Every structure is written in structure tokens, then in C-alpha cells.
Amino acid sequence: MNELQKKYFSDQSKVTLLKKDEYLFQKGNENNRLYLLKSGKVKGFDPTDRGEFFEGDIGDFIGLNSFFSYVSTARMSVIALEDSELPFIEKDNYSHDGEDIRWLASDFMPVVVQMLIKRQEQVYEHNLRHQEVLKELQESERMAS
């Protein structure tokens, strides 16, 4: 991780600072950046509340889908849960048909897989908690009747 940070995210002029409750980007908007959460905490969520979300911790990459796909549209909204610092790289600096994008993809592939697994686990845990709450609610309604 430190190698990626040094290689890609060391340009001090390419840093976004978010205050708590500020949006990094919103679902449906264009996002051509890949962010590294250097400090703070963010949450990605689907504002249509389809149960999709993730919580980003220090060291996580934000904007993976829009950065590595040909479509640069954000799938989720991302908001700061606390003041956060996010250095970034821009998609426009990497040609999709050049050697640089192959190196970039090769460098990031293990991280992308790890992040996808982490996000799937978060969704799974959220769904389990949701099911437990529904069961408690059903039990309360049963007892009330």
C-alpha cells in the first residue's frame, strides 16, 4: 500500500480536503478521480436507499468503479463522516490504450479485489443487521397484538 501511495498519490497539489458532512461526489455525477483516504472517514451510499453502501477507512481507495471503467459516472454518493484528507490521481492522465494504463491496472488489481471483498462483507453485515431489526419488529408487533 505504501508503494502505491508513494508512486501515485504524492503530488501535494492533488489533494481534496472535506469537512464533516461535505460530499466528495454524488451518485450520477461524473468522477474521473481515484482518491486515497489519507485521514478521516467517509461513507458511500445509494441515495435511493437500495441497501448499497460502504464505509471508507484510512488507506481505502474511493472512486474505484468510475476510475477503472470506461463510464465515469459515480454509482454512489460519498460523504465525509468526519474531516477527511483525500489525495487523488486523475483518469485523464492515463490513456486507456497506452502502456501506462496497463501498469496502473497491474499495480491496482490486488487492491481493487481486496476493496470489493471488503465492500461485499460490509453489505452482507448490513443486511444481517437489517434482518435482525425486522425480526425484532415483527416480534414486537406480535406481542402487541
mmCIF file of C-alpha atoms in Angstrom:
data_model
loop_
_atom_site.group_PDB
_atom_site.id
_atom_site.type_symbol
_atom_site.label_atom_id
_atom_site.label_comp_id
_atom_site.label_asym_id
_atom_site.label_seq_id
_atom_site.Cartn_x
_atom_site.Cartn_y
_atom_site.Cartn_z
ATOM 1 C CA MET A 1 0.000 0.000 0.000
ATOM 2 C CA ASN A 2 2.782 2.426 0.873
ATOM 3 C CA GLU A 3 4.360 1.802 -2.526
ATOM 4 C CA LEU A 4 1.146 2.797 -4.319
ATOM 5 C CA GLN A 5 0.832 5.828 -2.088
ATOM 6 C CA LYS A 6 4.368 6.985 -2.914
ATOM 7 C CA LYS A 7 4.115 6.179 -6.625
ATOM 8 C CA TYR A 8 0.691 7.665 -7.371
ATOM 9 C CA PHE A 9 -0.503 9.890 -4.514
ATOM 10 C CA SER A 10 2.482 12.038 -3.546
ATOM 11 C CA ASP A 11 1.594 15.194 -5.535
ATOM 12 C CA GLN A 12 0.691 17.695 -2.790
ATOM 13 C CA SER A 13 -1.253 19.835 -5.288
ATOM 14 C CA LYS A 14 -3.736 16.998 -5.860
ATOM 15 C CA VAL A 15 -5.461 16.712 -2.504
ATOM 16 C CA THR A 16 -9.125 17.184 -1.613
ATOM 17 C CA LEU A 17 -9.963 18.304 1.918
ATOM 18 C CA LEU A 18 -13.502 17.576 3.078
ATOM 19 C CA LYS A 19 -15.228 18.875 6.173
ATOM 20 C CA LYS A 20 -17.678 16.637 8.006
ATOM 21 C CA ASP A 21 -20.938 16.226 6.025
ATOM 22 C CA GLU A 22 -19.425 17.523 2.754
ATOM 23 C CA TYR A 23 -19.855 15.398 -0.361
ATOM 24 C CA LEU A 24 -16.881 14.112 -2.310
ATOM 25 C CA PHE A 25 -19.225 13.357 -5.212
ATOM 26 C CA GLN A 26 -22.836 12.363 -5.704
ATOM 27 C CA LYS A 27 -24.436 9.416 -7.467
ATOM 28 C CA GLY A 28 -24.837 10.027 -11.177
ATOM 29 C CA ASN A 29 -22.209 12.767 -11.342
ATOM 30 C CA GLU A 30 -19.040 12.363 -13.323
ATOM 31 C CA ASN A 31 -15.982 11.252 -11.363
ATOM 32 C CA ASN A 32 -12.631 10.977 -13.119
ATOM 33 C CA ARG A 33 -10.543 10.661 -9.977
ATOM 34 C CA LEU A 34 -9.307 7.862 -7.778
ATOM 35 C CA TYR A 35 -8.985 9.003 -4.177
ATOM 36 C CA LEU A 36 -6.905 7.602 -1.333
ATOM 37 C CA LEU A 37 -8.391 8.204 2.104
ATOM 38 C CA LYS A 38 -5.339 9.517 3.945
ATOM 39 C CA SER A 39 -7.190 10.711 7.054
ATOM 40 C CA GLY A 40 -10.764 10.823 8.293
ATOM 41 C CA LYS A 41 -13.712 8.618 7.381
ATOM 42 C CA VAL A 42 -16.212 8.616 4.525
ATOM 43 C CA LYS A 43 -19.389 6.755 3.703
ATOM 44 C CA GLY A 44 -20.613 5.772 0.272
ATOM 45 C CA PHE A 45 -24.326 5.182 -0.128
ATOM 46 C CA ASP A 46 -27.078 4.914 -2.684
ATOM 47 C CA PRO A 47 -29.463 7.833 -2.077
ATOM 48 C CA THR A 48 -32.319 5.748 -3.482
ATOM 49 C CA ASP A 49 -31.715 3.511 -0.428
ATOM 50 C CA ARG A 50 -31.298 0.206 -2.199
ATOM 51 C CA GLY A 51 -29.188 -1.006 0.700
ATOM 52 C CA GLU A 52 -25.872 -0.433 -1.049
ATOM 53 C CA PHE A 53 -23.195 1.321 0.971
ATOM 54 C CA PHE A 54 -19.631 1.198 2.203
ATOM 55 C CA GLU A 55 -17.600 2.890 4.897
ATOM 56 C CA GLY A 56 -14.149 4.005 3.903
ATOM 57 C CA ASP A 57 -11.313 3.849 6.397
ATOM 58 C CA ILE A 58 -7.810 5.274 6.207
ATOM 59 C CA GLY A 59 -5.932 3.598 3.367
ATOM 60 C CA ASP A 60 -9.064 2.799 1.331
ATOM 61 C CA PHE A 61 -9.474 3.871 -2.271
ATOM 62 C CA ILE A 62 -12.602 5.787 -3.205
ATOM 63 C CA GLY A 63 -13.975 6.006 -6.754
ATOM 64 C CA LEU A 64 -12.674 2.639 -7.942
ATOM 65 C CA ASN A 65 -15.579 1.839 -10.245
ATOM 66 C CA SER A 66 -15.746 5.159 -12.063
ATOM 67 C CA PHE A 67 -11.957 5.411 -12.324
ATOM 68 C CA PHE A 68 -11.263 1.955 -13.745
ATOM 69 C CA SER A 69 -14.289 1.651 -16.027
ATOM 70 C CA TYR A 70 -14.939 3.446 -19.286
ATOM 71 C CA VAL A 71 -18.034 5.026 -17.743
ATOM 72 C CA SER A 72 -17.009 7.769 -15.315
ATOM 73 C CA THR A 73 -20.364 8.017 -13.566
ATOM 74 C CA ALA A 74 -20.392 7.620 -9.794
ATOM 75 C CA ARG A 75 -22.534 4.664 -8.644
ATOM 76 C CA MET A 76 -22.912 6.067 -5.131
ATOM 77 C CA SER A 77 -22.768 9.325 -3.251
ATOM 78 C CA VAL A 78 -19.778 9.713 -0.923
ATOM 79 C CA ILE A 79 -19.962 11.941 2.136
ATOM 80 C CA ALA A 80 -17.411 12.723 4.865
ATOM 81 C CA LEU A 81 -18.323 11.329 8.282
ATOM 82 C CA GLU A 82 -15.501 13.424 9.737
ATOM 83 C CA ASP A 83 -12.951 15.887 8.372
ATOM 84 C CA SER A 84 -11.004 13.973 5.735
ATOM 85 C CA GLU A 85 -7.955 14.329 3.504
ATOM 86 C CA LEU A 86 -8.002 12.547 0.133
ATOM 87 C CA PRO A 87 -5.095 12.788 -2.296
ATOM 88 C CA PHE A 88 -6.124 11.775 -5.816
ATOM 89 C CA ILE A 89 -4.991 10.847 -9.305
ATOM 90 C CA GLU A 90 -6.905 11.784 -12.439
ATOM 91 C CA LYS A 91 -8.117 9.390 -15.097
ATOM 92 C CA ASP A 92 -7.225 11.870 -17.853
ATOM 93 C CA ASN A 93 -3.527 11.361 -17.054
ATOM 94 C CA TYR A 94 -3.732 7.712 -18.150
ATOM 95 C CA SER A 95 -4.521 6.717 -21.716
ATOM 96 C CA HIS A 96 -6.927 3.754 -21.955
ATOM 97 C CA ASP A 97 -4.984 2.254 -24.835
ATOM 98 C CA GLY A 98 -1.457 3.034 -23.656
ATOM 99 C CA GLU A 99 1.157 1.200 -21.643
ATOM 100 C CA ASP A 100 0.583 3.476 -18.633
ATOM 101 C CA ILE A 101 -2.955 2.172 -18.059
ATOM 102 C CA ARG A 102 -1.675 -1.411 -18.138
ATOM 103 C CA TRP A 103 0.866 -0.603 -15.428
ATOM 104 C CA LEU A 104 -1.773 1.225 -13.439
ATOM 105 C CA ALA A 105 -4.218 -1.686 -13.691
ATOM 106 C CA SER A 106 -1.479 -4.153 -12.788
ATOM 107 C CA ASP A 107 -0.452 -2.113 -9.747
ATOM 108 C CA PHE A 108 -4.010 -1.685 -8.505
ATOM 109 C CA MET A 109 -5.610 -5.047 -9.324
ATOM 110 C CA PRO A 110 -4.835 -6.690 -5.953
ATOM 111 C CA VAL A 111 -6.143 -3.598 -4.157
ATOM 112 C CA VAL A 112 -9.315 -3.497 -6.261
ATOM 113 C CA VAL A 113 -10.086 -7.138 -5.467
ATOM 114 C CA GLN A 114 -9.420 -6.560 -1.753
ATOM 115 C CA MET A 115 -11.678 -3.479 -1.697
ATOM 116 C CA LEU A 116 -14.504 -5.309 -3.493
ATOM 117 C CA ILE A 117 -14.353 -8.131 -0.969
ATOM 118 C CA LYS A 118 -14.385 -5.643 1.926
ATOM 119 C CA ARG A 119 -17.413 -3.842 0.488
ATOM 120 C CA GLN A 120 -19.287 -7.099 -0.087
ATOM 121 C CA GLU A 121 -18.641 -8.046 3.545
ATOM 122 C CA GLN A 122 -19.968 -4.650 4.689
ATOM 123 C CA VAL A 123 -23.149 -5.080 2.645
ATOM 124 C CA TYR A 124 -23.599 -8.623 3.986
ATOM 125 C CA GLU A 125 -23.204 -7.457 7.609
ATOM 126 C CA HIS A 126 -25.606 -4.557 6.996
ATOM 127 C CA ASN A 127 -28.193 -6.943 5.561
ATOM 128 C CA LEU A 128 -27.843 -9.267 8.565
ATOM 129 C CA ARG A 129 -28.411 -6.360 10.951
ATOM 130 C CA HIS A 130 -31.402 -5.272 8.872
ATOM 131 C CA GLN A 131 -32.920 -8.767 9.072
ATOM 132 C CA GLU A 132 -32.415 -8.835 12.850
ATOM 133 C CA VAL A 133 -34.204 -5.488 13.222
ATOM 134 C CA LEU A 134 -37.090 -6.735 11.084
ATOM 135 C CA LYS A 135 -37.409 -9.864 13.227
ATOM 136 C CA GLU A 136 -37.458 -7.744 16.397
ATOM 137 C CA LEU A 137 -40.105 -5.503 14.886
ATOM 138 C CA GLN A 138 -42.244 -8.480 13.883
ATOM 139 C CA GLU A 139 -41.890 -9.937 17.371
ATOM 140 C CA SER A 140 -42.916 -6.588 18.931
ATOM 141 C CA GLU A 141 -45.972 -6.397 16.686
ATOM 142 C CA ARG A 142 -46.877 -9.989 17.537
ATOM 143 C CA MET A 143 -46.600 -9.301 21.271
ATOM 144 C CA ALA A 144 -48.624 -6.082 20.947
ATOM 145 C CA SER A 145 -51.486 -7.891 19.239
#
